[in-house]
Amino acid sequence: MLAFKMLLRSWRGGQLRLIFASLVLAVAVVTSVALLAERVERALIAESSSFLAADLVVRSSKPFNPQWLQRAAEEGVRTAQTVSFASMTYHGDEMHLASVKAVESSYPLRGAVKRSQTPFATDEADIELVTQGPARGELWVDSRLLPLLDIQLGDAIELGDGSFTVSQILIEEPDGGSSFSMFGARILMNWQDLDKAAVIQPGSRVNYRLLLADGDDFEGYVDWLKPQLSVHERLITPDEAQASIASTMDRGRRFLLLAGSIGVVLAGIALALASHHFANGQTLQVALLKSWGIAARRVRSLYLQQIVLLGVIGSVIGLVLGWAFHQLLISAVREWLPIALPMAGPRPWITGMATGMLCLAGFTLPALWHLPAQSPLAVLRRDTPINNLNAAARGSLGVLAVALLLFWYSNNLWLSLAILLGFALTAMASIAVGLLLLRLGKTYGHWMGSIWRLALSNLWRRKKPSLIQMVGFSGAIALLMIMVVVRTSLIDEWRWQLADDAPNHFLVNVAAHELDGVKQLIDQRELETAGWYSMVRGRITLLNNLPPADVVPEDHESLRRELNLSWTRDLPEGNKVIQGQWWDDSTPQNGALAPVSLEEDIAKELGLKLGDTIQFSVGGLTFDAVITSTRSLNWDNMTPNFYFLFPEGYLEEYPRTHMTSLYIPAEEKLLVNDLLRKYPTVQVIELDKIIDRIRTIVSQVTRGLEMMTLLILGCGIVVMFAAVSLSMQERLQESAILRTLGSSRRLILGVQWVEFSTLGLMAGLLAALGAEFAVAMLQRFMFSLPFNWHPWLWMVGPVAGGLLVGVLGVAYSRKAVTQPPLQVLNSL
Amino acid sequence: MIDVSSISKQVVTSEGTLCILDNINLSVQAGETLAIVGASGSGKSTLLGILAGLDLPTSGTVSINGEDITAMDEEGRAAVRAGHVGFVFQSFHLLPGLTALENVALPLELQGVSDALQTAAHYLERVGLAARVGHYPRQLSGGEQQRVALARAFACRPTILFADEPTGNLDTGTGAKINDLLFDLNQEEGTTLILVTHEKTLAARCGRTLELQAGRQINSGNNA
Ligand SMILES: Nc1ncnc2c1ncn2[C@@H]1O[C@H](COP(=O)(O)OP(=O)(O)OP(=O)(O)O)[C@@H](O)[C@H]1O
Ligand SMILES: [Mg+2]
């Protein structure tokens, strides 16, 4: 095959080095980024599924329709039912109101149960991971039940009507954190023992869960199920299971996507530059082919074949290299990534291959396509009569290829738009400002020293390649900046989750007369609380003067239960007013109607808006309130959140209870027992396990992000390298000629230094512009982070750009002064 | 074979329109040899390119074998070139990434000649470069590069060979050998030769001479 022969010869002759290296590296980087991103993403999904112990859960207050289970079995969907309830446990004279969960033998569908033979085990060696629940007749219990009931492992205790053996210590259940309402010691029992214990009586408050996972057509099953859910049944997704981790996971995933997308665009830039170089180098051959009378169609077909061949070979090598690269990275950070990463699907490979082929074809073919239609001498003279509009249209073909690729990869319009617009802004500014600055430099350069004069007039003379280089440099720098800025702001956001002493327990319902005692207990252990909050428990009795049942058709939870009402002067940290206004000093105290601020979702669910009135009943007394604002809460933050907030002066006279959050280290965990023994009405919400898991996940996500950032930086360097190589031949030739004319090493390298660092400096400055814009868009639309300026971008951009590009350029052109001029000329 | 009627070539430059060729008329029969002479910058290369159909005149017509190539589109001209035309550029235009042998073989390979490499080697030997076949253009001297360019043109066995200063970079001995080769081709295969040259001896060997002065034809006569 002639095309293959031609390609092979070009390869041997060294014409393909830059384009091939760029292609292989670009594909390798994109593939490894995509592979890593996908595997980390899958790990995150698996991790969040394990929070539910399933992929999806139906929660209900009643047993489930047996048809659902039957249908699931038919469709191959795995199921496990669980039911949670409070039940008294007895041993001898001791008793405890435990929080019991009965599970079917298939439980858990995702994640694992941690059990141990050692009470209060914290050492990994003592803890066993199993994917099953207790056998019939056995109970797995929370460590603290042992001292509470004064028993040992192996003892029998009574639960309901039955007697059971305590066979294992329950350290952690995958879905243990999903219900904050468990206050007693946890007990896991077998589903089939429910009858024997006869603990579930009609009317008792129980919480059924149907765990679902797998199946050939999981989505189909869920679609079938959804319309059958009644008001008592609700679907819970992994994201909802853990509001506090969901946003971390979600942002982590978005960041991975961003990193992958930036990788794709950087690869596109590298290939655009290299393709430009390649196409330029091919004009002589095109002219010769033409002069030998080869038809345009044949010339095109020859190039098409060569480019497809080059693309396939380069991309395949890139894929292999990318795989090796990501494997290397994973093994390098293995110890920080304890979760086993699931295998990736076909998508990363397709992404890598498509990036290689589309970018190569998109940037080389349009540059060559019109040439065969011209007369040979016109091609040789490079004065093909095409206007700039055509040139722009041809250039945009490649850009279109990258845009499509980006959109396909990210499947996210905002992200694609932010990157593309940020890049377009940078590119256009580069061209406009670049032309202006180059012109100014050329005009006023003669006032400066000879090096500057020469360098600036060189830049002006080579304005086309200079501008192309500048677009390349600034694009790469801008993308790297976006990456670093987003990474930094995400990691800042997560920092609290990584803090070692973030509160991990809530103490709720501490009566006024118990407060001092509780404080004393905490002080004895030298622990610190995050401050005490007062609250009043009340019920809603009227909504807009109507009984709630008339207004809200569904039996809403907040109408059934007592609510926590609290008061504060200032908007709590992390809360945001969505509608209406927060109160200030002019808000009257002791008005007839108490102002109240509602959490926005609860307001929606109750069908309430600003100005509506609610009547609350607190300890038999009632008072009326008017909604003056709605708020969003911050679930990323382990401080108490209140759905109903009042200004000071309205609730103080009602009987109040107190709550706080505090950090209890593992070795002080027995404090909980002491507390509960002494103050049985105090409720302790234990979040230590869940927080530990969050912390592990966040630190893993962070590592993943760091890894990505590194990879992308590598890709940026490839782009810079391609851009520097672009004009090197001409530069080396000129330097060699200057050298024959006797110019000093200082002059030659000085000129290169000034040229490249000027380019880099301008590129860095313009990159800061594009990056600032793109980051603002991304933060607004993708990460829901507040906008802020990044002044350091405007400093670091130009300085780093100038230095990096300058050093790269000078290193590259050193040859011109270390080798004799003739050798340099001959080697070109 | 080639008929040129009143062609001119103007180019637009930043300093205004420049007339490079002005009203050239010419007719060359098959098997004839023509030398184009004139001072540097007089328009010889430009004329040669137009005669070969590599470029277009601003006005006037050029026909090869009775076909008006100025009226054709680029594809038509390419087809005419493919059948008949060989061209040696003044600046050789060897492909830098190919060896001497591959440079010569490429047009043959494109024609689908099966023993392209052998044929190429044969012609390289005839121009005295048997020892240089594996060298890249940058490793060859100017004269050697010129001979590779000539071998490349010979190898395609064109019916009309255009050569822009084919011996300009060669010493007298080598130059003479190349000239012999050119005229052998003309004798043996009836190849029409159109040469641009500064050399009196070479011009004198051609059947006719066309002299240009600042784009104008000042005489065109037989070298009887
Ligand atoms: N595309 C062009 N644009 C501007 N001027 C041109 C162009 N092509 C040729 N010229 C000018 O036309 C004139 C003739 O050029 P040409 O190359 O034909 O000269 P020549 O007779 O071959 O000279 P030499 O003997 O030095 O090779 C020159 O002055 C050249 O500068
Ligand atoms: Mg000439």
XYZ file of N, CA and C in Angstrom, chain A residues 15-92:
234
model
N 9.760 13.330 9.780
C 8.714 14.351 9.622
C 7.550 14.148 10.582
N 7.423 12.931 11.092
C 6.223 12.627 11.859
C 6.453 12.725 13.356
N 7.688 13.034 13.737
C 8.028 12.947 15.155
C 7.082 13.757 16.033
N 6.915 15.017 15.678
C 6.110 15.884 16.543
C 4.652 15.444 16.570
N 4.118 15.213 15.386
C 2.698 14.867 15.359
C 2.455 13.518 16.011
N 3.379 12.597 15.793
C 3.195 11.277 16.379
C 3.314 11.347 17.902
N 4.349 12.053 18.351
C 4.525 12.170 19.804
C 3.310 12.854 20.424
N 2.836 13.910 19.789
C 1.675 14.618 20.336
C 0.461 13.705 20.358
N 0.296 12.976 19.270
C -0.865 12.093 19.173
C -0.824 11.037 20.277
N 0.319 10.360 20.366
C 0.431 9.280 21.352
C 0.229 9.835 22.756
N 0.899 10.945 23.040
C 0.792 11.499 24.389
C -0.616 11.998 24.676
N -1.204 12.681 23.685
C -2.549 13.208 23.902
C -3.516 12.062 24.176
N -3.439 11.027 23.349
C -4.340 9.891 23.555
C -4.037 9.221 24.898
N -2.753 9.096 25.205
C -2.381 8.454 26.470
C -2.930 9.240 27.650
N -2.777 10.552 27.596
C -3.246 11.354 28.728
C -4.769 11.280 28.837
N -5.441 11.456 27.699
C -6.908 11.406 27.747
C -7.379 10.039 28.237
N -6.760 8.992 27.719
C -7.174 7.653 28.127
C -6.943 7.445 29.617
N -5.771 7.836 30.087
C -5.500 7.574 31.496
C -6.397 8.431 32.380
N -6.621 9.684 31.983
C -7.528 10.526 32.768
C -8.928 9.917 32.765
N -9.381 9.505 31.572
C -10.736 8.966 31.485
C -10.851 7.656 32.260
N -9.825 6.823 32.155
C -9.841 5.554 32.894
C -9.902 5.808 34.396
N -9.008 6.676 34.845
C -8.966 6.985 36.272
C -10.280 7.580 36.723
N -10.753 8.560 35.942
C -11.985 9.242 36.313
C -13.116 8.231 36.418
N -13.209 7.368 35.415
C -14.316 6.414 35.433
C -14.183 5.444 36.609
N -12.960 4.982 36.853
C -12.808 4.002 37.934
C -13.063 4.639 39.297
N -12.550 5.859 39.463
C -12.799 6.536 40.738
C -14.298 6.817 40.879
N -14.902 7.228 39.760
C -16.336 7.501 39.799
C -17.129 6.256 40.166
N -16.756 5.139 39.557
C -17.456 3.896 39.886
C -17.254 3.529 41.350
N -16.037 3.780 41.838
C -15.771 3.496 43.247
C -16.669 4.364 44.127
N -16.834 5.633 43.703
C -17.680 6.539 44.478
C -19.122 6.060 44.482
N -19.572 5.616 43.316
C -20.954 5.140 43.244
C -21.124 3.917 44.137
N -20.143 3.005 44.041
C -20.219 1.803 44.868
C -20.244 2.201 46.339
N -19.397 3.176 46.667
C -19.315 3.606 48.052
C -20.636 4.214 48.507
N -21.250 5.022 47.618
C -22.494 5.636 48.081
C -23.622 4.616 48.103
N -23.539 3.580 47.238
C -24.539 2.512 47.329
C -24.413 1.795 48.655
N -23.176 1.666 49.127
C -23.008 0.923 50.370
C -23.597 1.691 51.549
N -23.786 2.993 51.389
C -24.463 3.754 52.440
C -25.907 3.332 52.592
N -26.435 2.774 51.509
C -27.812 2.302 51.534
C -27.839 0.804 51.724
N -26.688 0.161 51.576
C -26.574 -1.293 51.516
C -27.296 -1.814 50.285
N -27.581 -0.912 49.334
C -28.321 -1.282 48.130
C -28.128 -0.184 47.096
N -28.645 -0.424 45.878
C -28.608 0.629 44.876
C -29.792 1.573 45.027
N -30.856 1.019 45.583
C -32.073 1.811 45.749
C -32.877 1.180 46.882
N -33.578 2.023 47.629
C -34.337 1.510 48.764
C -35.745 2.082 48.716
N -36.729 1.261 49.037
C -38.075 1.779 49.241
C -38.318 1.761 50.743
N -38.724 2.899 51.261
C -38.992 2.983 52.697
C -40.499 3.032 52.891
N -40.967 2.388 53.936
C -42.409 2.359 54.142
C -42.711 2.163 55.615
N -43.916 2.509 55.999
C -44.316 2.248 57.378
C -45.129 0.960 57.451
N -45.344 0.330 56.292
C -46.121 -0.924 56.264
C -45.308 -1.995 55.544
N -45.673 -3.265 55.764
C -44.979 -4.329 55.019
C -45.187 -4.137 53.524
N -44.275 -4.707 52.731
C -44.343 -4.478 51.294
C -45.273 -5.455 50.607
N -45.825 -5.001 49.495
C -46.655 -5.818 48.632
C -45.831 -7.022 48.145
N -46.312 -8.269 48.417
C -45.529 -9.454 48.022
C -45.299 -9.518 46.512
N -46.189 -8.897 45.735
C -46.018 -8.887 44.275
C -44.718 -8.224 43.862
N -44.340 -7.211 44.602
C -43.103 -6.498 44.268
C -41.905 -7.445 44.364
N -41.926 -8.232 45.423
C -40.819 -9.157 45.644
C -40.809 -10.233 44.566
N -42.017 -10.678 44.219
C -42.125 -11.728 43.225
C -41.597 -11.232 41.879
N -42.058 -10.036 41.508
C -41.634 -9.448 40.242
C -40.113 -9.266 40.213
N -39.579 -8.822 41.361
C -38.137 -8.624 41.450
C -37.419 -9.943 41.225
N -37.923 -11.002 41.849
C -37.288 -12.310 41.697
C -37.316 -12.726 40.229
N -38.444 -12.463 39.556
C -38.552 -12.821 38.141
C -37.552 -12.061 37.286
N -37.337 -10.793 37.640
C -36.465 -9.938 36.819
C -35.009 -10.047 37.217
N -34.721 -10.886 38.197
C -33.332 -11.045 38.633
C -32.848 -9.902 39.501
N -33.773 -9.070 39.985
C -33.381 -7.987 40.889
C -33.248 -8.570 42.296
N -32.085 -8.348 42.914
C -31.892 -8.882 44.264
C -32.629 -7.999 45.267
N -33.194 -8.611 46.286
C -33.931 -7.840 47.286
C -33.519 -8.277 48.686
N -33.705 -7.386 49.633
C -33.572 -7.740 51.044
C -34.512 -6.818 51.795
N -35.338 -7.400 52.661
C -36.218 -6.557 53.465
C -35.598 -6.368 54.838
N -35.763 -5.176 55.359
C -35.361 -4.941 56.746
C -36.496 -4.210 57.428
N -36.545 -4.342 58.745
C -37.525 -3.570 59.491
C -36.869 -3.101 60.785
N -37.041 -1.816 61.085
C -36.439 -1.256 62.299
C -37.532 -0.828 63.260
N -37.271 -1.039 64.520
C -38.252 -0.660 65.542
C -37.527 -0.583 66.880
N -38.167 -0.001 67.838
C -37.586 0.042 69.178
C -38.201 -1.082 69.987
N -37.363 -1.740 70.778
C -37.920 -2.837 71.588
C -37.140 -2.957 72.899
N -37.860 -3.350 73.948
C -37.209 -3.535 75.245
C -36.410 -4.831 75.224
N -35.226 -4.801 75.806
C -34.446 -6.021 75.980
C -34.195 -6.199 77.469
N -34.134 -7.462 77.872
C -33.977 -7.752 79.302
C -32.874 -8.778 79.511
N -32.192 -8.626 80.637
C -31.309 -9.680 81.118
C -31.251 -9.531 82.620
N -31.771 -10.519 83.311
C -31.836 -10.397 84.764
C -32.629 -9.160 85.131
